Each structure stands twice: as structure tokens, then as C-alpha cells.
XYZ file of C-alpha atoms in Angstrom:
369
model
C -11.460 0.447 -19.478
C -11.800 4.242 -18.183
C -12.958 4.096 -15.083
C -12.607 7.928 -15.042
C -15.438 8.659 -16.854
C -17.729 6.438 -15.404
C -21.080 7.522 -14.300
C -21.711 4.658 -11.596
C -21.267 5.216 -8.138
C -19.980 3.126 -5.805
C -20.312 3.477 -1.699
C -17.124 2.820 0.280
C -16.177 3.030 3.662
C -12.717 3.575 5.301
C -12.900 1.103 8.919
C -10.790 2.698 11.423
C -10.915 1.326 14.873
C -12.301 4.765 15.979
C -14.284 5.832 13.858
C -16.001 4.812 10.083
C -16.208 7.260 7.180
C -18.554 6.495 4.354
C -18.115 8.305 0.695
C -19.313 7.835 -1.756
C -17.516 7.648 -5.214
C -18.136 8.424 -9.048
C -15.692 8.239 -11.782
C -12.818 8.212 -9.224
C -13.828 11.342 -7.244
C -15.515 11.572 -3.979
C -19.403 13.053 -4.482
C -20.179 15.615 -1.407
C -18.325 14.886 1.652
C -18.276 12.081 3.834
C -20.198 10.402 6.508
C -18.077 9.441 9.482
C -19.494 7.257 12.547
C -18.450 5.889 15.542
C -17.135 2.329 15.096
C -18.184 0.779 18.792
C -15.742 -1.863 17.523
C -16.248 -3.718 21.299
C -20.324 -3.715 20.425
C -21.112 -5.993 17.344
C -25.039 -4.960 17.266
C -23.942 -1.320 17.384
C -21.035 -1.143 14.898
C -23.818 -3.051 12.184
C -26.166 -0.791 13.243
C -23.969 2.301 12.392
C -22.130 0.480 9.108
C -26.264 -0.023 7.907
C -26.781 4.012 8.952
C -23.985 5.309 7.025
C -24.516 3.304 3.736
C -28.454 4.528 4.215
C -27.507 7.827 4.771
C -25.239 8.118 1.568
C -28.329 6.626 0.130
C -30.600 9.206 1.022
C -28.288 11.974 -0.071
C -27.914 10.522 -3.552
C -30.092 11.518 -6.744
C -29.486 8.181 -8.828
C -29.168 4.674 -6.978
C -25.678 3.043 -6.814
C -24.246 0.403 -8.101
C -22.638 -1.369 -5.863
C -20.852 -1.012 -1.952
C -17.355 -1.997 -2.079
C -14.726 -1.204 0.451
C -11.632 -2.515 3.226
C -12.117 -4.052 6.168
C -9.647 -5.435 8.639
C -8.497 -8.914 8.741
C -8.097 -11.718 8.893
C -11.716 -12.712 6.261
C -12.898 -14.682 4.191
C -12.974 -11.315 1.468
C -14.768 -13.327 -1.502
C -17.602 -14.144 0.388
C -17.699 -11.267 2.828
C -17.403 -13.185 5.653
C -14.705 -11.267 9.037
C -13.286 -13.160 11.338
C -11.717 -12.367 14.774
C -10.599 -8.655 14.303
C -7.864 -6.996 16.928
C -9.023 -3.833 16.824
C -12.546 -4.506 16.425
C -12.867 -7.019 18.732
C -16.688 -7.679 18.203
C -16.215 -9.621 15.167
C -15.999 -12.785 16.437
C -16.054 -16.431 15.070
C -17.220 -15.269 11.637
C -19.639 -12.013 11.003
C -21.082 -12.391 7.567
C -20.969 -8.576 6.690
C -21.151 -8.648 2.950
C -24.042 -10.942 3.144
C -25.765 -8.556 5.345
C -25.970 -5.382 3.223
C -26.487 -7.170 0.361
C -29.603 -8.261 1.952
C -30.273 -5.091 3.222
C -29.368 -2.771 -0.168
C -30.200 -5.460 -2.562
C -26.886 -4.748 -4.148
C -23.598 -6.574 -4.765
C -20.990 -5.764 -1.984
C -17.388 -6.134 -2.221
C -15.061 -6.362 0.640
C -11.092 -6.625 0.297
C -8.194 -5.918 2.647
C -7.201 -1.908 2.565
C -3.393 -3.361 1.440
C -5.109 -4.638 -1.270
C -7.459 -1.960 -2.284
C -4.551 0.816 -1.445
C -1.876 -1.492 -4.337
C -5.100 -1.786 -6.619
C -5.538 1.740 -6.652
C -2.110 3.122 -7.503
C -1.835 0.423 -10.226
C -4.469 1.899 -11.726
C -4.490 5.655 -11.532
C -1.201 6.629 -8.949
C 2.840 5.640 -9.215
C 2.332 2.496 -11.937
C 1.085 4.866 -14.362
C 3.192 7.780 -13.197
C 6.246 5.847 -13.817
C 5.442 4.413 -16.453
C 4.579 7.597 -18.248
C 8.053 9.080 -16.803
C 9.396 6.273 -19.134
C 7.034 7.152 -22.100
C 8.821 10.999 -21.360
C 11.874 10.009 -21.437
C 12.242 7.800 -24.613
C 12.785 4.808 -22.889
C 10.791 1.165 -24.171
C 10.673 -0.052 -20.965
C 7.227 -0.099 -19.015
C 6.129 -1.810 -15.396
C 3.028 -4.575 -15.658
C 3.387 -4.806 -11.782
C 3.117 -3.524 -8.316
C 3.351 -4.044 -4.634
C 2.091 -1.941 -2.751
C 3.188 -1.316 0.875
C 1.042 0.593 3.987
C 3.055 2.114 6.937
C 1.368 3.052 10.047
C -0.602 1.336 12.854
C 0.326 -2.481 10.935
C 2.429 -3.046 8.335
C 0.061 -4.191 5.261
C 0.751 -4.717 1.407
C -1.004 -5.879 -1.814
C 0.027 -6.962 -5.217
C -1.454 -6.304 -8.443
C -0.371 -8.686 -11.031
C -0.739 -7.165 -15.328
C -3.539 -5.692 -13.849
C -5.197 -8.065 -11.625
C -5.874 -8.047 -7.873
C -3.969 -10.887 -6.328
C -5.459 -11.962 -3.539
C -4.566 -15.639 -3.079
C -6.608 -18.802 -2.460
C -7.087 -18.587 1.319
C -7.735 -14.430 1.306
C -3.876 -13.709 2.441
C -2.067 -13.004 -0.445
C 0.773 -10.324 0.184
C 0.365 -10.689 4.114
C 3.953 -9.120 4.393
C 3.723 -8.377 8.397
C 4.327 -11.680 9.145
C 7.965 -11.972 7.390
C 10.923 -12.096 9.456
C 11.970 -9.564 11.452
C 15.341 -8.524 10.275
C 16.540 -6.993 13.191
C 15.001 -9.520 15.886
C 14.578 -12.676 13.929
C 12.404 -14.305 16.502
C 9.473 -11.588 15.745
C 7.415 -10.753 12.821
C 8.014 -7.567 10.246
C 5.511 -5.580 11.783
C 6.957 -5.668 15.592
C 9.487 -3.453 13.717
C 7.551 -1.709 10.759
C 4.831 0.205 12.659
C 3.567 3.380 14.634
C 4.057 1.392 17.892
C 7.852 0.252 16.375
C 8.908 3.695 15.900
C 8.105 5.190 19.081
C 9.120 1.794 21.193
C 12.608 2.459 19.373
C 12.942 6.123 20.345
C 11.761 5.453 23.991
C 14.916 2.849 24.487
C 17.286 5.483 23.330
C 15.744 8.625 24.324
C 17.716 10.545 27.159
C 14.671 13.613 26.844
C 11.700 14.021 28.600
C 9.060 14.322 27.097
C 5.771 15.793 28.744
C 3.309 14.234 26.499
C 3.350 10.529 24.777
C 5.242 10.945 22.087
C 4.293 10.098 18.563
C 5.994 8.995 14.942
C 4.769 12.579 14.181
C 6.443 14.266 17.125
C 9.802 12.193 16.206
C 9.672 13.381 12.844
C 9.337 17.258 14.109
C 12.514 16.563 16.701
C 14.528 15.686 13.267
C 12.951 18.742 11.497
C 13.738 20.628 14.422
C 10.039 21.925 15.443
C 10.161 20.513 18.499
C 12.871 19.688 21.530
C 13.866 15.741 21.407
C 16.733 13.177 21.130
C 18.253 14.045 17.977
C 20.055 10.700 18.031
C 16.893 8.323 19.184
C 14.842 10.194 16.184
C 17.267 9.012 14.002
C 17.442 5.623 15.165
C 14.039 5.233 15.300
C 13.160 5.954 11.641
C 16.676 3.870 10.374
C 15.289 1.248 11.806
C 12.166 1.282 10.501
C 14.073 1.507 7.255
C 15.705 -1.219 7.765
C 12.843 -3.903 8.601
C 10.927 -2.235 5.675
C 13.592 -2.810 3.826
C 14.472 -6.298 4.173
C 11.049 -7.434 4.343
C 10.629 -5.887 0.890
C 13.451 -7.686 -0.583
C 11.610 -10.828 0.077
C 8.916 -9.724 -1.673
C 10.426 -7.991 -4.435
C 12.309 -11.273 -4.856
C 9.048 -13.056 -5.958
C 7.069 -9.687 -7.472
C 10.001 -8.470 -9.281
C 7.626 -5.292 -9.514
C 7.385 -1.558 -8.995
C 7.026 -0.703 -4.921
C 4.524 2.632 -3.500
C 4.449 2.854 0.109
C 1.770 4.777 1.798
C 0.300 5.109 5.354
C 1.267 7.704 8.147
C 4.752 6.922 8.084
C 5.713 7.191 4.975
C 5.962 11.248 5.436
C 9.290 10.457 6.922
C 10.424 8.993 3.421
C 13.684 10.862 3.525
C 14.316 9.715 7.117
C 13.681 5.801 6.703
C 14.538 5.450 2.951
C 18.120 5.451 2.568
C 18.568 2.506 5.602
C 15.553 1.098 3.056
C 17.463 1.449 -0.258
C 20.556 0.157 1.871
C 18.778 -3.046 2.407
C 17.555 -3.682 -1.119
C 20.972 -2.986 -2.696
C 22.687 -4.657 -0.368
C 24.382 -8.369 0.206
C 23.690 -11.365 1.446
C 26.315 -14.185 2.396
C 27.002 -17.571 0.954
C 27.920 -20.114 3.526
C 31.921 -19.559 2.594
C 31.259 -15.746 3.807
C 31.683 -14.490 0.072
C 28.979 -12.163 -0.773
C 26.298 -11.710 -3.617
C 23.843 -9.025 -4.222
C 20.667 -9.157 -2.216
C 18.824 -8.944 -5.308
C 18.549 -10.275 -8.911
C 17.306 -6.136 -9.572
C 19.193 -2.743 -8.822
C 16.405 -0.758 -6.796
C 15.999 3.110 -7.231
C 14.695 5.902 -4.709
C 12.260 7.517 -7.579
C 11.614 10.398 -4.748
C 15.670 11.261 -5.598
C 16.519 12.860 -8.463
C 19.539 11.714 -9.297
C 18.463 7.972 -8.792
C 15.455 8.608 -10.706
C 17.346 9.869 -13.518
C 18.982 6.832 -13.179
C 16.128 4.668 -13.437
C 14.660 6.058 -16.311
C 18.087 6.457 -18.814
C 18.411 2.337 -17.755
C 21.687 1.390 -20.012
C 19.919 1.450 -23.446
C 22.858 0.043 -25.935
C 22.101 -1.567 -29.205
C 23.885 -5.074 -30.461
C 24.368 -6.759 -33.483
C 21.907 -9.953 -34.412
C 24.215 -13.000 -35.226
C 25.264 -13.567 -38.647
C 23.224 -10.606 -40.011
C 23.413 -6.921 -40.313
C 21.139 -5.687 -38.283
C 20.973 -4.437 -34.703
C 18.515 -4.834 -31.837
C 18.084 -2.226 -28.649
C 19.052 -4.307 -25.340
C 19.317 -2.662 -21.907
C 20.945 -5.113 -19.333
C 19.724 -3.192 -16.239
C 17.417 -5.291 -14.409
C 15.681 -2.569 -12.332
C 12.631 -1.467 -9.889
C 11.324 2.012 -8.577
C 10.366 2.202 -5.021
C 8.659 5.408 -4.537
C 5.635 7.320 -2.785
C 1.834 6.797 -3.067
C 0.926 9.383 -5.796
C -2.825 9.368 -4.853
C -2.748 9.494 -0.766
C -3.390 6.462 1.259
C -6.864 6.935 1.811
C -8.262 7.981 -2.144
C -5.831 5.156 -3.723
C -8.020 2.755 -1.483
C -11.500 4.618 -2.459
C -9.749 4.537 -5.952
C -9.283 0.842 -5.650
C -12.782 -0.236 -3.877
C -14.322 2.245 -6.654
C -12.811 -0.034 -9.693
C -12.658 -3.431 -8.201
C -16.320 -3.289 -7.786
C -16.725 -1.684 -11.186
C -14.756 -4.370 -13.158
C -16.234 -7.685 -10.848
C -19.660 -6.274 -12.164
C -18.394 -5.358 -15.911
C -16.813 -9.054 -15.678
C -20.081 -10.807 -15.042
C -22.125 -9.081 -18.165
């Protein structure tokens, strides 16, 4: 279905540690601008309080009553049932806060909670870089089209999600496509996101940074030393963002191993795409060693930058060929390229997930009719 021209609406809400912004959403699009509250994340009776003032006032400011309030909260939750758990940075929620339970008592509507990795993959498979490519395809004569997509988030964690021919996959325990807790390729004792993070990037350019720099210094600052806006260690810029690269990288070759999907990567850091994408690439088309120290390809799949050109080009022309059928006449097309995209959100971070809240809720409700 067309969630596009839909006349529901749907509140969300986007949970930063800092602050909470409420929207709500109709047909994909925002409707009047957003609500955004403290989040007193270290005060459980005020963060309710505020999460129950902002869904009220979107209420008030609405002419036809919605549907439904779906949107991402942190982890680690019970998501089906609405239930948090013990939050990091909302340290309030503690031993298990039934949230979704709570609004729907208080709105008398069905609430929907999911993990923003989740809601940010969901979104782009439906209306961002899954369609994009696949109409890219469509363009370009090819037969080939993409049923699914992993979705990664870059910034103060390192999330993911992973639609499946259309389907959320969330998994039976609520931590399906957890990816920040793969193996660190560069420090095997840690986890992904010790090197795939906001925190990653500037703890690499600190350790080889020989400038000082008056202010703390953030992935935003490191990108404008490379772009030369600002003064900064040319070399520790550089390091900093290969290495992300690289941990992004390997940690999606794991996944991509099981998925064997399209990849959109989102979040903060994902501006620096040209900076962190080649050591990225480097990864997913690289090898890995048998125990005689030959080598084999690191994947089954050739992966393509579709943010290059020439790659993308690439990707799309495949190596379409035609053979003969066995002991007839005819011919059938074949293309032996076994191929992914890895590319940039089309939709922005924050709408995919709005995007993604908006039609989970939408087709959870259609599903039960």
C-alpha cells in the first residue's frame, strides 16, 4: 500500500538524551512544526511528565484525532510490548518502565515503540535508497531489483536495522541487527562501536594530533580541518575518519554476509562519506585468509560505492550476457555479478525514522482489520 496518500496521522517523537521533539506525521510529511522538550533523562516522573505534555500538546493543535503514537526509543526494550529497560543515556529508566502501556492508557490509542536503527532501515526501504536504487535499475534497463536492506546509523552509537521483502525484522528477544556489539576489527578485544562512533572519531584524532586545539574538538571540526575551514592535524583527520572506515567496514561485512542486501548509512557521521568510505569499500572488497595463508574474497558479493559514479555505473550495467538453454535453441539473460550498493540515506536520518514510525504503525493497524 501507499502510504503517501494516507490521510491518518500518526504522533512520533525523536528521544535524544537532551532534548525530545514531537511531530506529528500525515501521509509521510511532517504537519506544522514540532514540539521539542526537555528530556530530564536523570528524573523518571519528569521525563513522563514531559513525553505525556508533548503528545497532548500535538493533540491540542490537531483538527482530526490520530491514529496512533508510534516512535524510537533507546535500548535495550522489550519493543513489542512497550516495555524500556535500563537506558545509558537516560538513566531513569530503570528495571523496566512500561511506556507504551502508559500512553495507551492515557490517549486510548495503540502505541508503537521500535529501536531508531530499526525505524531509520524501515524507512528508507520504503520511500529512500531501496526504491531509489531500485528505480536506477528500472532506468537503466537492467532486470535486476533489491528485496532487502540494512540499514546502518553513525553518530553517538553505532545502530542498524534490517528490513527483510518488506518486513521489519526485529528478532525474538527485541535485538535483531544489534551490530555495535560485533568485533572490533581494529582492537579485537572491544565491541564495533568503541571504534564506529562520535566519541571513536575524536578519541582517534586526539592520539595523533600534534595541534592545539582551543576548544573540544568535534567529528564536525575534524571534517572542516580536512576541508580546510579550520587549522588542525591534517594527518590525525585523516586517520581518524579511515579508521572509522575501517570498523564500519568490517563490521558490515559480517552483516552483509548474512543480509546479502542493499546498505544506507545515516547519522552525523555519515557527512564525511568521502572521507571514511573508501577504507569502508576497502574492507568489503577485500580478503580474508585461510589457515595455509592463501587468500579468498571477503565476500560471496562485489560491493559498490553508489555515491561514485563510476562504481555506480558499474553497479547498475552488472554483466548482463545471454546463454544458450541445453539442447534447445533458445537463449536466457544471465548476469553472474553477485552484487550490493552501499550508499547514503536518501531521506535524512531523522524523516527516514518519522517515515518509518509513520508506516510501521500504519501497516500493524491495517494488519489487524
Amino acid at each position: 500500500m501507499d502510504y503517501r496518500n494516507d490521510n491518518r496521522v500518526v504522533l512520533t517523537l525523536d528521544a535524544g538524551g537532551t532534548n525530545f521533539v514531537f511531530s506529528a506525521i500525515r501521509g509521510m510529511e511532517r504537519i506544522g512544526e514540532p514540539i521539542t522538550l526537555p528530556s530530564n533523562g536523570d528524573n523518571l516522573d519528569k521525563c513522563l511528565s514531559g513525553i505525556i505534555d508533548g503528545f497532548s500538546s500535538l493533540m491540542n493543535g490537531l483538527t482530526e484525532k490520530p491514529v496512533a503514537i508510534s516512535f524510537a526509543f533507546p535500548g535495550p526494550a522489550d519493543y513489542p510490548n512497550g516495555i524500556i529497560g535500563d537506558l545509558g543515556n537516560l538513566p531513569a529508566f530503570r528495571g523496566g518502565i512500561a511506556l507504551g502501556p502508559m500512553l495507551e492508557d492515557r490517549f486510548h490509542l495503540p502505541v508503537f515503540i521500535n529501536n531508531d536503527g530499526d525505524l531509520f532501515a524501515y524507512g528508507e526501504a520504503i520511500a529512500g535508497f531501496l526504491p531509489y536504487v531500485n528505480q536506477l535499475l528500472a532506468e537503466s534497463g537492467s532486470n535486476k531489483r533489491y528485496r532487502h536492506l540494512l540499514g546502518i546509523t553513525l553518530g553517538t552509537g553505532f545502530g542498524a536495522g534490517l528490513v527483510v521483502d518488506g518486513n521489519l525484522f526485529i528478532g525474538d528477544n527485541s535485538a535483531g541487527a544489534e551490530i555495535w556489539l560485533v568485533r572490533n576489527a581494529i582492537d579485537p578485544d572491544c565491541f564495533a562501536e568503541e571504534g564506529a562512533s562520535i566519541r571513536a572519531v575524536q578519541r582517534v584524532y586526539h592520539s595523533y594530533s600534534k595541534h592545539s586545539h582551543g576548544k573540544p574538538i568535534t567529528p564536525k571540526d575534524i571534517y572542516e580541518v580536512l576541508e580546510g575551514k579550520q587549522e588542525g592535524d591534517l594527518v590525525a583527520a585523516r586517520l581518524a575518519f579511515q579508521t572509522l572506515g575501517v570498523v564500519v567496514g568490517d563490521a558490515i561485512a559480517n552483516a552483509v554476509t548474512l543480509t546479502d542486501s542493499l546498505v544506507v548509512i545515516g547519522g552525523g557521521l555519515s557527512n564525511a562519506w568521502k572521507y571514511f568510505a573508501p577504507a569502508m569499500l576497502s574492507q568489503l572488497n577485500g580478503t580474508i585468509s585461510r589457515t595455509d595463508g592463501t587468500r579468498v574474497d571477503r565476500l560471496e558479493v562485489k560491493a559498490f560505492d553508489i555515491e561514485d559514479e563510476a562504481q555506480r555505473a558499474r553497479f547498475l550495467s552488472g554483466q548482463q550476457q545471454r546463454v544458450s538453454v541445453p539442447f534447445s535453441n533458445r537463449t536466457v539473460e544471465y548476469d553472474p555479478m553477485k552484487r550490493i550498493g552501499v550508499g547514503l540515506s536518501r531521506l535524512g536520518t531523522s524523516h527516514a525514522v518519522a517515515v518509518g514510525a509513520y508506516v510501521y504503525a500504519l501497516a500493524m493497524i491495517d494488519k489487524k482489520r
